[in-house]
mmCIF file of C-alpha atoms and ligand atoms in Angstrom:
data_model
loop_
_atom_site.group_PDB
_atom_site.id
_atom_site.type_symbol
_atom_site.label_atom_id
_atom_site.label_comp_id
_atom_site.label_asym_id
_atom_site.label_seq_id
_atom_site.Cartn_x
_atom_site.Cartn_y
_atom_site.Cartn_z
ATOM 1 C CA MET A 170 -70.258 -97.259 -60.364
ATOM 2 C CA ILE A 171 -67.402 -94.563 -59.919
ATOM 3 C CA SER A 172 -64.961 -96.434 -62.063
ATOM 4 C CA LEU A 173 -66.439 -96.577 -64.991
ATOM 5 C CA LYS A 174 -67.244 -92.720 -64.690
ATOM 6 C CA THR A 175 -63.149 -91.818 -63.759
ATOM 7 C CA LEU A 176 -62.585 -94.496 -66.834
ATOM 8 C CA ALA A 177 -64.927 -92.708 -69.174
ATOM 9 C CA ALA A 178 -63.642 -89.632 -68.240
ATOM 10 C CA ALA A 179 -59.901 -90.609 -68.429
ATOM 11 C CA ALA A 180 -60.871 -92.373 -72.152
ATOM 12 C CA LEU A 181 -62.239 -89.257 -73.540
ATOM 13 C CA ALA A 182 -58.986 -86.973 -72.218
ATOM 14 C CA ALA A 183 -56.656 -89.606 -73.595
ATOM 15 C CA SER A 184 -58.324 -90.045 -77.289
ATOM 16 C CA LEU A 185 -57.600 -86.095 -77.437
ATOM 17 C CA CYS A 186 -53.766 -86.296 -76.675
ATOM 18 C CA ALA A 187 -53.182 -89.426 -78.310
ATOM 19 C CA GLY A 188 -55.169 -88.680 -81.586
ATOM 20 C CA ALA A 189 -52.327 -88.962 -83.585
ATOM 21 C CA ALA A 190 -52.434 -91.781 -86.894
ATOM 22 C CA TYR A 191 -50.888 -95.142 -86.378
ATOM 23 C CA ALA A 192 -49.214 -97.391 -88.915
ATOM 24 C CA GLN A 193 -50.474 -100.796 -87.154
ATOM 25 C CA ASP A 194 -54.273 -101.556 -85.967
ATOM 26 C CA PRO A 195 -54.852 -100.990 -82.831
ATOM 27 C CA ALA A 196 -56.961 -103.816 -81.870
ATOM 28 C CA SER A 197 -54.225 -106.082 -82.894
ATOM 29 C CA ILE A 198 -51.495 -104.181 -81.003
ATOM 30 C CA ALA A 199 -53.796 -105.129 -78.206
ATOM 31 C CA ALA A 200 -54.849 -108.581 -78.929
ATOM 32 C CA THR A 201 -50.673 -109.296 -79.531
ATOM 33 C CA ARG A 202 -50.276 -107.207 -75.925
ATOM 34 C CA HIS A 203 -52.834 -109.606 -74.335
ATOM 35 C CA GLU A 204 -51.223 -113.164 -75.700
ATOM 36 C CA ASN A 205 -48.007 -111.702 -74.446
ATOM 37 C CA PHE A 206 -49.948 -110.623 -71.010
ATOM 38 C CA LYS A 207 -51.096 -114.450 -70.875
ATOM 39 C CA LYS A 208 -47.528 -115.907 -71.624
ATOM 40 C CA LEU A 209 -46.268 -113.445 -68.567
ATOM 41 C CA GLY A 210 -48.710 -114.878 -66.483
ATOM 42 C CA GLY A 211 -48.509 -118.238 -67.441
ATOM 43 C CA SER A 212 -44.659 -118.564 -66.821
ATOM 44 C CA PHE A 213 -45.217 -117.375 -63.282
ATOM 45 C CA LYS A 214 -48.300 -119.847 -62.425
ATOM 46 C CA GLY A 215 -45.573 -122.275 -63.818
ATOM 47 C CA ILE A 216 -42.977 -121.254 -61.292
ATOM 48 C CA LEU A 217 -45.958 -120.894 -58.581
ATOM 49 C CA ASP A 218 -47.594 -124.432 -59.503
ATOM 50 C CA GLU A 219 -44.287 -125.873 -59.498
ATOM 51 C CA LEU A 220 -43.533 -124.828 -55.795
ATOM 52 C CA LYS A 221 -47.424 -125.972 -54.643
ATOM 53 C CA LYS A 222 -46.110 -129.433 -55.756
ATOM 54 C CA PRO A 223 -44.192 -132.361 -52.898
ATOM 55 C CA ALA A 224 -41.363 -132.513 -54.972
ATOM 56 C CA PRO A 225 -40.833 -129.115 -57.165
ATOM 57 C CA ASP A 226 -39.197 -129.615 -60.501
ATOM 58 C CA LEU A 227 -35.825 -127.229 -61.009
ATOM 59 C CA ALA A 228 -36.224 -127.374 -64.645
ATOM 60 C CA VAL A 229 -39.339 -126.197 -65.026
ATOM 61 C CA ILE A 230 -38.924 -123.516 -62.785
ATOM 62 C CA LYS A 231 -35.790 -122.625 -64.720
ATOM 63 C CA THR A 232 -37.598 -122.646 -68.167
ATOM 64 C CA ASN A 233 -40.483 -120.625 -66.761
ATOM 65 C CA ALA A 234 -37.722 -117.943 -64.918
ATOM 66 C CA LYS A 235 -36.287 -117.400 -68.041
ATOM 67 C CA ALA A 236 -39.073 -116.936 -70.270
ATOM 68 C CA LEU A 237 -40.155 -114.484 -67.627
ATOM 69 C CA ASP A 238 -37.317 -112.784 -67.434
ATOM 70 C CA THR A 239 -37.449 -112.073 -71.074
ATOM 71 C CA LEU A 240 -40.725 -111.161 -71.543
ATOM 72 C CA ALA A 241 -40.793 -108.690 -68.462
ATOM 73 C CA ALA A 242 -37.647 -106.778 -70.236
ATOM 74 C CA GLN A 243 -39.993 -106.196 -73.366
ATOM 75 C CA LEU A 244 -43.115 -105.064 -71.663
ATOM 76 C CA PRO A 245 -42.308 -101.608 -72.250
ATOM 77 C CA THR A 246 -42.939 -102.416 -75.748
ATOM 78 C CA TRP A 247 -45.745 -103.107 -75.620
ATOM 79 C CA PHE A 248 -47.855 -100.400 -75.295
ATOM 80 C CA PRO A 249 -47.809 -98.131 -78.497
ATOM 81 C CA ALA A 250 -49.597 -94.845 -77.795
ATOM 82 C CA GLY A 251 -53.547 -95.329 -79.256
ATOM 83 C CA THR A 252 -54.136 -98.834 -78.285
ATOM 84 C CA GLY A 253 -55.441 -98.391 -74.787
ATOM 85 C CA ALA A 254 -59.199 -99.352 -73.569
ATOM 86 C CA ASP A 255 -60.233 -96.030 -75.289
ATOM 87 C CA VAL A 256 -59.492 -96.982 -78.461
ATOM 88 C CA VAL A 257 -59.731 -101.062 -78.050
ATOM 89 C CA PRO A 258 -62.832 -101.901 -75.590
ATOM 90 C CA LYS A 259 -61.717 -105.315 -75.482
ATOM 91 C CA SER A 260 -58.162 -103.881 -73.936
ATOM 92 C CA HIS A 261 -57.575 -103.545 -69.764
ATOM 93 C CA ALA A 262 -55.020 -100.985 -71.019
ATOM 94 C CA LEU A 263 -56.165 -97.810 -69.076
ATOM 95 C CA PRO A 264 -55.260 -94.620 -70.732
ATOM 96 C CA VAL A 265 -53.498 -92.971 -67.555
ATOM 97 C CA ILE A 266 -50.793 -95.336 -69.008
ATOM 98 C CA TRP A 267 -49.608 -92.790 -71.427
ATOM 99 C CA GLN A 268 -50.653 -90.203 -69.296
ATOM 100 C CA LYS A 269 -48.144 -90.954 -66.758
ATOM 101 C CA PRO A 270 -45.578 -92.427 -69.001
ATOM 102 C CA ASP A 271 -42.601 -92.203 -66.151
ATOM 103 C CA GLU A 272 -44.699 -93.638 -63.512
ATOM 104 C CA PHE A 273 -45.435 -96.568 -66.047
ATOM 105 C CA LYS A 274 -41.715 -97.127 -66.937
ATOM 106 C CA LYS A 275 -40.877 -97.416 -63.559
ATOM 107 C CA ASP A 276 -43.229 -99.951 -62.475
ATOM 108 C CA ALA A 277 -41.921 -102.152 -65.801
ATOM 109 C CA GLY A 278 -38.392 -101.091 -64.493
ATOM 110 C CA ASP A 279 -40.077 -102.943 -60.845
ATOM 111 C CA LEU A 280 -41.399 -105.595 -62.865
ATOM 112 C CA ALA A 281 -37.817 -106.323 -64.960
ATOM 113 C CA SER A 282 -35.722 -106.319 -62.276
ATOM 114 C CA ALA A 283 -37.580 -108.976 -59.783
ATOM 115 C CA ALA A 284 -38.014 -111.209 -63.044
ATOM 116 C CA HIS A 285 -34.328 -111.049 -63.450
ATOM 117 C CA ALA A 286 -33.760 -111.337 -59.855
ATOM 118 C CA MET A 287 -36.204 -114.718 -59.861
ATOM 119 C CA ASP A 288 -34.332 -115.965 -63.013
ATOM 120 C CA LEU A 289 -30.735 -115.362 -61.219
ATOM 121 C CA ALA A 290 -32.697 -117.473 -58.229
ATOM 122 C CA ALA A 291 -33.635 -119.973 -60.648
ATOM 123 C CA MET A 292 -30.428 -120.503 -61.574
ATOM 124 C CA SER A 293 -29.152 -120.938 -58.372
ATOM 125 C CA GLY A 294 -31.573 -123.843 -57.679
ATOM 126 C CA ASN A 295 -31.838 -123.347 -54.539
ATOM 127 C CA MET A 296 -35.539 -123.302 -53.376
ATOM 128 C CA ASP A 297 -35.305 -120.938 -50.606
ATOM 129 C CA THR A 298 -33.609 -118.458 -52.780
ATOM 130 C CA ILE A 299 -36.440 -118.924 -55.541
ATOM 131 C CA ARG A 300 -39.580 -118.497 -52.737
ATOM 132 C CA GLY A 301 -37.504 -115.683 -51.393
ATOM 133 C CA ALA A 302 -37.789 -113.838 -54.844
ATOM 134 C CA LEU A 303 -41.542 -114.610 -54.928
ATOM 135 C CA PRO A 304 -43.103 -111.573 -52.969
ATOM 136 C CA ALA A 305 -41.381 -108.741 -54.924
ATOM 137 C CA LEU A 306 -42.286 -110.204 -58.240
ATOM 138 C CA GLY A 307 -45.919 -110.597 -57.171
ATOM 139 C CA GLY A 308 -45.884 -106.887 -55.657
ATOM 140 C CA ALA A 309 -44.209 -105.801 -59.033
ATOM 141 C CA CYS A 310 -47.463 -107.594 -61.084
ATOM 142 C CA LYS A 311 -50.245 -105.768 -58.306
ATOM 143 C CA ALA A 312 -48.266 -102.383 -58.092
ATOM 144 C CA CYS A 313 -48.952 -101.919 -62.068
ATOM 145 C CA HIS A 314 -52.104 -103.642 -62.106
ATOM 146 C CA GLN A 315 -53.852 -101.443 -59.413
ATOM 147 C CA THR A 316 -52.888 -98.102 -61.287
ATOM 148 C CA PHE A 317 -52.739 -99.047 -64.716
ATOM 149 C CA LYS A 318 -55.002 -102.185 -65.813
ATOM 150 C CA ALA A 319 -58.959 -101.806 -65.690
ATOM 151 C CA LYS A 320 -60.871 -104.354 -63.354
ATOM 152 C CA ASP A 321 -62.541 -106.939 -65.409
ATOM 153 C CA GLU A 322 -65.991 -106.269 -65.286
ATOM 154 C CA HIS A 323 -66.931 -109.036 -67.304
ATOM 155 C CA MET B 187 -103.168 -113.656 -26.222
ATOM 156 C CA ALA B 188 -102.236 -116.920 -24.683
ATOM 157 C CA GLY B 189 -99.111 -116.865 -26.571
ATOM 158 C CA GLN B 190 -95.975 -118.963 -25.483
ATOM 159 C CA ARG B 191 -92.129 -118.050 -26.308
ATOM 160 C CA VAL B 192 -90.557 -120.705 -28.252
ATOM 161 C CA ARG B 193 -87.077 -121.751 -29.302
ATOM 162 C CA LEU B 194 -86.670 -121.686 -33.176
ATOM 163 C CA TRP B 195 -83.084 -121.046 -34.094
ATOM 164 C CA ASP B 196 -80.133 -122.696 -32.690
ATOM 165 C CA LEU B 197 -77.177 -121.201 -32.141
ATOM 166 C CA PRO B 198 -74.912 -122.136 -34.386
ATOM 167 C CA VAL B 199 -77.877 -121.327 -37.443
ATOM 168 C CA ARG B 200 -77.815 -117.635 -35.850
ATOM 169 C CA VAL B 201 -74.050 -117.361 -35.914
ATOM 170 C CA MET B 202 -73.611 -118.428 -39.351
ATOM 171 C CA HIS B 203 -76.362 -116.640 -40.900
ATOM 172 C CA TRP B 204 -75.311 -113.576 -39.188
ATOM 173 C CA SER B 205 -71.718 -114.134 -40.081
ATOM 174 C CA LEU B 206 -72.537 -114.470 -43.811
ATOM 175 C CA VAL B 207 -74.282 -111.231 -43.728
ATOM 176 C CA LEU B 208 -70.947 -109.636 -42.529
ATOM 177 C CA LEU B 209 -68.755 -111.802 -45.142
ATOM 178 C CA ILE B 210 -70.180 -111.260 -48.490
ATOM 179 C CA PRO B 211 -69.825 -107.543 -48.718
ATOM 180 C CA ALA B 212 -66.443 -107.880 -47.154
ATOM 181 C CA LEU B 213 -65.686 -110.509 -49.432
ATOM 182 C CA TRP B 214 -66.861 -107.754 -52.468
ATOM 183 C CA TRP B 215 -65.002 -105.362 -51.235
ATOM 184 C CA THR B 216 -62.028 -107.267 -50.596
ATOM 185 C CA TRP B 217 -62.049 -108.029 -54.165
ATOM 186 C CA ARG B 218 -62.871 -104.680 -55.639
ATOM 187 C CA SER B 219 -60.349 -102.978 -53.671
ATOM 188 C CA GLY B 220 -57.752 -105.296 -54.671
ATOM 189 C CA GLN B 221 -56.818 -106.640 -50.879
ATOM 190 C CA MET B 222 -57.082 -110.606 -52.524
ATOM 191 C CA PHE B 223 -54.541 -111.971 -49.760
ATOM 192 C CA VAL B 224 -57.586 -110.964 -47.197
ATOM 193 C CA HIS B 225 -59.950 -112.248 -50.022
ATOM 194 C CA VAL B 226 -58.906 -115.934 -50.075
ATOM 195 C CA ARG B 227 -59.088 -115.569 -45.745
ATOM 196 C CA LEU B 228 -62.020 -114.562 -45.219
ATOM 197 C CA GLY B 229 -63.107 -117.135 -48.107
ATOM 198 C CA TYR B 230 -61.734 -119.962 -45.926
ATOM 199 C CA LEU B 231 -64.191 -118.670 -43.376
ATOM 200 C CA VAL B 232 -67.093 -119.169 -45.690
ATOM 201 C CA LEU B 233 -65.713 -122.532 -46.425
ATOM 202 C CA ALA B 234 -65.675 -123.396 -43.200
ATOM 203 C CA ILE B 235 -69.627 -122.271 -42.478
ATOM 204 C CA LEU B 236 -70.877 -124.283 -45.149
ATOM 205 C CA VAL B 237 -69.037 -127.271 -44.424
ATOM 206 C CA PHE B 238 -70.391 -127.139 -40.780
ATOM 207 C CA ARG B 239 -73.979 -126.010 -42.348
ATOM 208 C CA LEU B 240 -74.320 -129.022 -44.681
ATOM 209 C CA TYR B 241 -73.535 -131.183 -41.345
ATOM 210 C CA TRP B 242 -75.560 -129.259 -39.504
ATOM 211 C CA GLY B 243 -78.267 -130.040 -42.178
ATOM 212 C CA LEU B 244 -77.844 -133.700 -41.466
ATOM 213 C CA VAL B 245 -77.367 -133.602 -38.202
ATOM 214 C CA GLY B 246 -78.305 -130.293 -36.469
ATOM 215 C CA SER B 247 -81.305 -129.026 -34.972
ATOM 216 C CA SER B 248 -84.914 -129.903 -35.974
ATOM 217 C CA THR B 249 -85.307 -126.690 -37.885
ATOM 218 C CA ALA B 250 -81.874 -126.464 -39.388
ATOM 219 C CA ARG B 251 -82.380 -130.378 -41.159
ATOM 220 C CA PHE B 252 -82.379 -130.535 -44.589
ATOM 221 C CA SER B 253 -85.003 -133.184 -43.891
ATOM 222 C CA GLY B 254 -87.133 -130.839 -41.789
ATOM 223 C CA PHE B 255 -87.658 -128.505 -44.470
ATOM 224 C CA VAL B 256 -87.173 -129.269 -47.589
ATOM 225 C CA ARG B 257 -90.840 -130.045 -48.896
ATOM 226 C CA GLY B 258 -92.423 -131.198 -52.188
ATOM 227 C CA PRO B 259 -94.635 -129.223 -54.629
ATOM 228 C CA LYS B 260 -97.599 -130.322 -52.542
ATOM 229 C CA SER B 261 -97.080 -128.337 -49.316
ATOM 230 C CA ILE B 262 -95.462 -125.714 -51.539
ATOM 231 C CA GLY B 263 -98.680 -125.120 -53.211
ATOM 232 C CA ALA B 264 -100.859 -125.073 -50.172
ATOM 233 C CA TYR B 265 -98.537 -122.889 -48.754
ATOM 234 C CA LEU B 266 -98.638 -120.615 -51.628
ATOM 235 C CA ALA B 267 -102.794 -120.669 -51.653
ATOM 236 C CA ASN B 268 -102.482 -119.996 -47.731
ATOM 237 C CA LEU B 269 -100.306 -117.212 -48.042
ATOM 238 C CA LEU B 270 -102.428 -113.987 -47.563
ATOM 239 C CA SER B 271 -105.258 -115.551 -45.737
ATOM 240 C CA LYS B 272 -105.361 -114.409 -41.832
ATOM 241 C CA ARG B 273 -105.957 -117.871 -40.584
ATOM 242 C CA ALA B 274 -102.588 -119.380 -41.810
ATOM 243 C CA GLU B 275 -100.756 -120.664 -38.979
ATOM 244 C CA PRO B 276 -96.850 -119.629 -39.247
ATOM 245 C CA THR B 277 -94.507 -122.091 -39.907
ATOM 246 C CA ILE B 278 -91.940 -123.814 -36.959
ATOM 247 C CA GLY B 279 -89.097 -123.041 -38.882
ATOM 248 C CA HIS B 280 -88.658 -122.276 -42.970
ATOM 249 C CA ASN B 281 -91.908 -122.250 -44.335
ATOM 250 C CA PRO B 282 -91.853 -124.615 -48.053
ATOM 251 C CA VAL B 283 -90.608 -121.978 -50.303
ATOM 252 C CA GLY B 284 -88.168 -120.729 -47.628
ATOM 253 C CA GLY B 285 -86.957 -124.085 -47.327
ATOM 254 C CA TRP B 286 -86.053 -123.799 -50.997
ATOM 255 C CA SER B 287 -84.643 -120.362 -50.643
ATOM 256 C CA VAL B 288 -82.340 -121.834 -47.977
ATOM 257 C CA VAL B 289 -81.166 -124.676 -50.471
ATOM 258 C CA ILE B 290 -80.543 -122.344 -53.401
ATOM 259 C CA LEU B 291 -78.586 -119.949 -51.740
ATOM 260 C CA LEU B 292 -76.432 -122.468 -49.687
ATOM 261 C CA LEU B 293 -76.001 -124.227 -53.349
ATOM 262 C CA LEU B 294 -74.814 -120.751 -55.003
ATOM 263 C CA LEU B 295 -72.443 -120.379 -51.787
ATOM 264 C CA VAL B 296 -71.002 -123.890 -52.391
ATOM 265 C CA GLY B 297 -70.776 -122.813 -56.242
ATOM 266 C CA VAL B 298 -68.882 -119.051 -55.376
ATOM 267 C CA VAL B 299 -66.571 -120.699 -52.902
ATOM 268 C CA GLY B 300 -66.194 -123.888 -55.315
ATOM 269 C CA THR B 301 -64.943 -121.628 -57.896
ATOM 270 C CA GLY B 302 -62.954 -119.444 -55.598
ATOM 271 C CA LEU B 303 -60.698 -122.126 -54.797
ATOM 272 C CA PHE B 304 -59.676 -122.778 -58.120
ATOM 273 C CA CYS B 305 -59.526 -118.946 -59.379
ATOM 274 C CA GLU B 306 -55.921 -117.710 -60.272
ATOM 275 C CA ASP B 307 -55.223 -114.102 -59.243
ATOM 276 C CA THR B 308 -54.127 -111.857 -61.861
ATOM 277 C CA ASP B 309 -51.346 -110.804 -59.543
ATOM 278 C CA GLY B 310 -50.061 -114.268 -58.976
ATOM 279 C CA LEU B 311 -49.252 -114.522 -55.143
ATOM 280 C CA ASN B 312 -53.208 -114.930 -54.226
ATOM 281 C CA SER B 313 -54.869 -117.078 -56.358
ATOM 282 C CA GLY B 314 -57.140 -120.134 -54.682
ATOM 283 C CA PRO B 315 -55.436 -122.855 -52.964
ATOM 284 C CA LEU B 316 -56.570 -125.300 -55.719
ATOM 285 C CA ASN B 317 -55.549 -123.512 -58.597
ATOM 286 C CA TYR B 318 -52.172 -125.206 -59.149
ATOM 287 C CA LEU B 319 -54.393 -128.069 -60.343
ATOM 288 C CA VAL B 320 -55.925 -125.815 -63.262
ATOM 289 C CA GLN B 321 -53.979 -124.843 -66.441
ATOM 290 C CA GLY B 322 -54.488 -122.311 -69.476
ATOM 291 C CA ASP B 323 -58.232 -120.908 -70.159
ATOM 292 C CA LEU B 324 -59.760 -123.260 -67.555
ATOM 293 C CA SER B 325 -57.750 -121.567 -65.002
ATOM 294 C CA SER B 326 -58.331 -117.922 -66.143
ATOM 295 C CA GLY B 327 -61.868 -118.838 -67.174
ATOM 296 C CA MET B 328 -62.820 -119.825 -63.661
ATOM 297 C CA ALA B 329 -62.873 -116.225 -61.836
ATOM 298 C CA HIS B 330 -65.548 -115.841 -64.466
ATOM 299 C CA TRP B 331 -67.636 -118.548 -63.161
ATOM 300 C CA HIS B 332 -66.847 -117.051 -59.565
ATOM 301 C CA HIS B 333 -67.931 -113.523 -60.546
ATOM 302 C CA LEU B 334 -71.696 -115.282 -62.670
ATOM 303 C CA LEU B 335 -72.052 -117.312 -59.681
ATOM 304 C CA PHE B 336 -71.601 -114.716 -57.109
ATOM 305 C CA ASN B 337 -74.169 -112.292 -59.215
ATOM 306 C CA GLY B 338 -76.839 -115.565 -59.151
ATOM 307 C CA LEU B 339 -76.463 -115.232 -55.428
ATOM 308 C CA LEU B 340 -76.942 -111.266 -55.071
ATOM 309 C CA VAL B 341 -80.103 -112.060 -56.983
ATOM 310 C CA PHE B 342 -81.601 -115.002 -54.291
ATOM 311 C CA ILE B 343 -80.359 -112.951 -51.312
ATOM 312 C CA GLY B 344 -82.359 -110.011 -53.184
ATOM 313 C CA LEU B 345 -85.496 -112.223 -53.496
ATOM 314 C CA HIS B 346 -84.692 -113.741 -49.600
ATOM 315 C CA LEU B 347 -84.601 -109.471 -48.817
ATOM 316 C CA LEU B 348 -88.519 -108.999 -50.503
ATOM 317 C CA ALA B 349 -89.455 -112.037 -48.932
ATOM 318 C CA ILE B 350 -88.753 -110.921 -45.037
ATOM 319 C CA ALA B 351 -89.789 -107.240 -46.692
ATOM 320 C CA PHE B 352 -93.523 -108.841 -47.633
ATOM 321 C CA TYR B 353 -93.794 -110.498 -44.223
ATOM 322 C CA VAL B 354 -93.131 -107.477 -42.324
ATOM 323 C CA LEU B 355 -95.053 -105.045 -44.649
ATOM 324 C CA VAL B 356 -97.784 -107.490 -45.518
ATOM 325 C CA LYS B 357 -98.065 -110.359 -42.981
ATOM 326 C CA ARG B 358 -97.032 -108.289 -40.200
ATOM 327 C CA GLU B 359 -94.632 -110.920 -39.286
ATOM 328 C CA ASN B 360 -91.113 -110.097 -38.019
ATOM 329 C CA LEU B 361 -89.136 -112.905 -38.842
ATOM 330 C CA VAL B 362 -85.793 -111.042 -38.393
ATOM 331 C CA GLY B 363 -86.191 -110.482 -34.468
ATOM 332 C CA PRO B 364 -86.315 -114.255 -33.775
ATOM 333 C CA MET B 365 -82.874 -114.748 -36.298
ATOM 334 C CA ILE B 366 -81.421 -112.412 -33.390
ATOM 335 C CA THR B 367 -82.942 -114.288 -30.297
ATOM 336 C CA GLY B 368 -83.593 -117.586 -31.664
ATOM 337 C CA ARG B 369 -87.336 -116.941 -29.969
ATOM 338 C CA ARG B 370 -90.191 -116.030 -31.139
ATOM 339 C CA ASN B 371 -93.778 -115.378 -29.875
ATOM 340 C CA MET B 372 -96.218 -118.174 -31.014
ATOM 341 C CA ALA B 373 -100.409 -117.803 -30.380
ATOM 342 C CA ALA B 374 -100.917 -121.586 -30.455
ATOM 343 C CA PRO B 375 -99.209 -124.229 -28.648
ATOM 344 C CA MET B 376 -96.870 -126.303 -30.909
ATOM 345 C CA ILE B 377 -94.376 -129.083 -30.947
ATOM 346 C CA ALA B 378 -91.323 -127.124 -29.851
ATOM 347 C CA PRO B 379 -88.292 -128.293 -32.322
ATOM 348 C CA SER B 380 -85.455 -130.504 -30.830
ATOM 349 C CA PHE B 381 -82.405 -129.125 -30.292
ATOM 350 C CA ALA B 382 -79.149 -130.761 -30.714
ATOM 351 C CA PRO B 383 -76.390 -131.364 -28.331
ATOM 352 C CA TRP B 384 -73.245 -129.358 -27.759
ATOM 353 C CA TRP B 385 -70.955 -131.844 -28.714
ATOM 354 C CA SER B 386 -72.253 -132.152 -31.990
ATOM 355 C CA MET B 387 -71.625 -128.864 -32.525
ATOM 356 C CA VAL B 388 -67.647 -129.598 -31.670
ATOM 357 C CA VAL B 389 -67.608 -132.269 -33.843
ATOM 358 C CA GLY B 390 -68.888 -129.852 -36.624
ATOM 359 C CA VAL B 391 -66.414 -127.228 -35.802
ATOM 360 C CA ILE B 392 -63.739 -129.692 -36.017
ATOM 361 C CA LEU B 393 -64.784 -130.878 -39.203
ATOM 362 C CA ALA B 394 -65.024 -127.374 -40.779
ATOM 363 C CA LEU B 395 -61.674 -126.492 -39.387
ATOM 364 C CA ALA B 396 -60.154 -129.887 -40.761
ATOM 365 C CA ALA B 397 -61.445 -129.217 -44.118
ATOM 366 C CA VAL B 398 -60.353 -125.865 -44.506
ATOM 367 C CA TRP B 399 -56.749 -126.743 -43.337
ATOM 368 C CA TRP B 400 -56.798 -129.519 -45.964
ATOM 369 C CA VAL B 401 -57.758 -127.385 -49.002
ATOM 370 C CA SER B 402 -55.568 -124.546 -47.807
ATOM 371 C CA LEU B 403 -52.723 -126.685 -48.026
ATOM 372 C CA GLY B 404 -53.869 -127.732 -51.638
ATOM 373 C CA ALA B 405 -56.021 -130.198 -50.683
ATOM 374 C CA PRO B 406 -53.197 -133.137 -51.392
ATOM 375 C CA LEU B 407 -53.860 -136.964 -50.965
ATOM 376 C CA PRO B 408 -51.992 -139.681 -49.473
ATOM 377 C CA LYS B 409 -49.196 -141.057 -51.690
ATOM 378 C CA ARG B 410 -49.713 -144.542 -52.941
HETATM 379 C C1 HEM C 163 -68.592 -116.534 -50.434
HETATM 380 C C2 HEM C 163 -67.544 -116.252 -50.816
HETATM 381 C C3 HEM C 163 -66.855 -115.878 -52.003
HETATM 382 C C4 HEM C 163 -67.418 -114.452 -52.375
HETATM 383 C C5 HEM C 163 -68.939 -113.802 -52.355
HETATM 384 C C6 HEM C 163 -66.443 -114.125 -53.419
HETATM 385 C C7 HEM C 163 -66.393 -112.603 -54.216
HETATM 386 C C8 HEM C 163 -65.795 -112.337 -55.543
HETATM 387 C C9 HEM C 163 -65.847 -111.431 -56.641
HETATM 388 C C10 HEM C 163 -67.309 -110.717 -56.404
HETATM 389 C C11 HEM C 163 -65.065 -111.510 -56.976
HETATM 390 C C12 HEM C 163 -64.631 -111.007 -58.412
HETATM 391 C C13 HEM C 163 -64.930 -111.936 -59.792
HETATM 392 C C14 HEM C 163 -64.349 -111.247 -60.982
HETATM 393 O O1 HEM C 163 -64.999 -110.760 -61.214
HETATM 394 O O2 HEM C 163 -63.044 -111.598 -61.727
HETATM 395 C C15 HEM C 163 -63.929 -112.646 -56.472
HETATM 396 C C16 HEM C 163 -62.703 -112.813 -57.316
HETATM 397 C C17 HEM C 163 -61.687 -113.729 -56.541
HETATM 398 N N1 HEM C 163 -62.062 -114.415 -55.601
HETATM 399 FE FE1 HEM C 163 -63.741 -114.815 -54.503
HETATM 400 N N2 HEM C 163 -65.564 -114.994 -53.341
HETATM 401 C C18 HEM C 163 -65.468 -115.689 -52.484
HETATM 402 C C19 HEM C 163 -65.114 -116.831 -52.374
HETATM 403 C C20 HEM C 163 -63.691 -116.786 -52.041
HETATM 404 C C21 HEM C 163 -62.848 -118.421 -51.836
HETATM 405 C C22 HEM C 163 -63.121 -119.290 -51.343
HETATM 406 C C23 HEM C 163 -61.377 -117.876 -52.828
HETATM 407 C C24 HEM C 163 -60.240 -119.004 -52.680
HETATM 408 C C25 HEM C 163 -59.903 -119.510 -51.445
HETATM 409 C C26 HEM C 163 -61.393 -116.927 -53.408
HETATM 410 C C27 HEM C 163 -60.823 -116.401 -54.754
HETATM 411 C C28 HEM C 163 -60.651 -115.305 -55.766
HETATM 412 C C29 HEM C 163 -59.831 -115.506 -56.383
HETATM 413 C C30 HEM C 163 -58.500 -116.015 -56.704
HETATM 414 C C31 HEM C 163 -60.191 -114.204 -56.966
HETATM 415 C C32 HEM C 163 -59.787 -113.393 -58.365
HETATM 416 C C33 HEM C 163 -58.920 -112.155 -58.348
HETATM 417 C C34 HEM C 163 -58.144 -111.779 -59.489
HETATM 418 O O3 HEM C 163 -59.169 -111.485 -60.482
HETATM 419 O O4 HEM C 163 -57.196 -111.181 -59.180
HETATM 420 N N3 HEM C 163 -62.777 -116.454 -53.645
HETATM 421 N N4 HEM C 163 -64.458 -113.087 -55.373
#
């Protein structure tokens, strides 16, 4: 598939740029990052699942929104150069992250503000405000994944 | 040739068949291009088709009923033994091997749609309507099974197309035309299939829409 070719080319380019040596093992950094994303995804899902229920538990939403806000603020630190899919095959982090750092930072910033807005909405305790904060949040995940995350080929 | 033109496939069977032909590539494409909102909506259409098809397999026209085309090993053996013989009579409805192909295709489709309903969308907002019922690895692993079953479906769609090509190239029988027009020329007189009344179609459509509506709400059960 075309995406594989593009990916291979991008991977090659990135490994040339990001050739510097790093103290920490790239595979373990990528594994920790994956765990962090699972937590990030889990806290978003925690909010969504609660809202599906006939009587959503506000306390659960608040806990998840807080976790999401904290994790989203940390996201940019999960990506030291040289830990992308070009180096760690299991990772879905595309090398383009380090080729377009400004764009990546902007997407991460969009998430941070959307997650913070969700945290504030949860603290307000108003279900409509919480629901209103969802599209921006989901949109921030999607925007970054479209450009910077490899599709699962399984 | 004292041929006779018989009605073979009823309207619902043909509409469902060609809808799936369009929907399956569209579902693949909407996933591929990240349009999960559309993907899930098209998936609901497939769910509706499946509910209707399973209902139709019980009460539909004789060529649509499972009891009419699910055959045992004996008929399959006889069919295969006669496959290349010039005297082999065309079957009214699915032949014994084709019948099983329909069953397998439908089962795989049930699997793909069933897992799709529980799939987690990585971007969160367009998860399947039943995803909220599963958590953790079960939730994130569902897309894997969804994908695997989809690939299984592709394999059997491939076999299905090969069988049709075999009929055209080797047996000189066009099976595609009848699936479009519903009719086919038969050389010898035969017992015409019986067709289900229009109102059982209406019942099926209502059933299918009700099922989709209920599932899209997250399959809520009445409170005790
Ligand atoms: C014939 C019906 C369907 C087909 C052919 C189909 C096809 C696919 C394919 C090929 C994938 C990619 C799997 C992967 O590698 O991750 C996918 C993902 C997915 N599908 Fe379906 N699907 C169908 C029905 C459904 C239904 C009924 C739903 C839910 C209502 C659904 C929801 C999803 C979700 C949530 C994902 C995961 C997307 C992600 O990773 O973000 N699908 N589908």
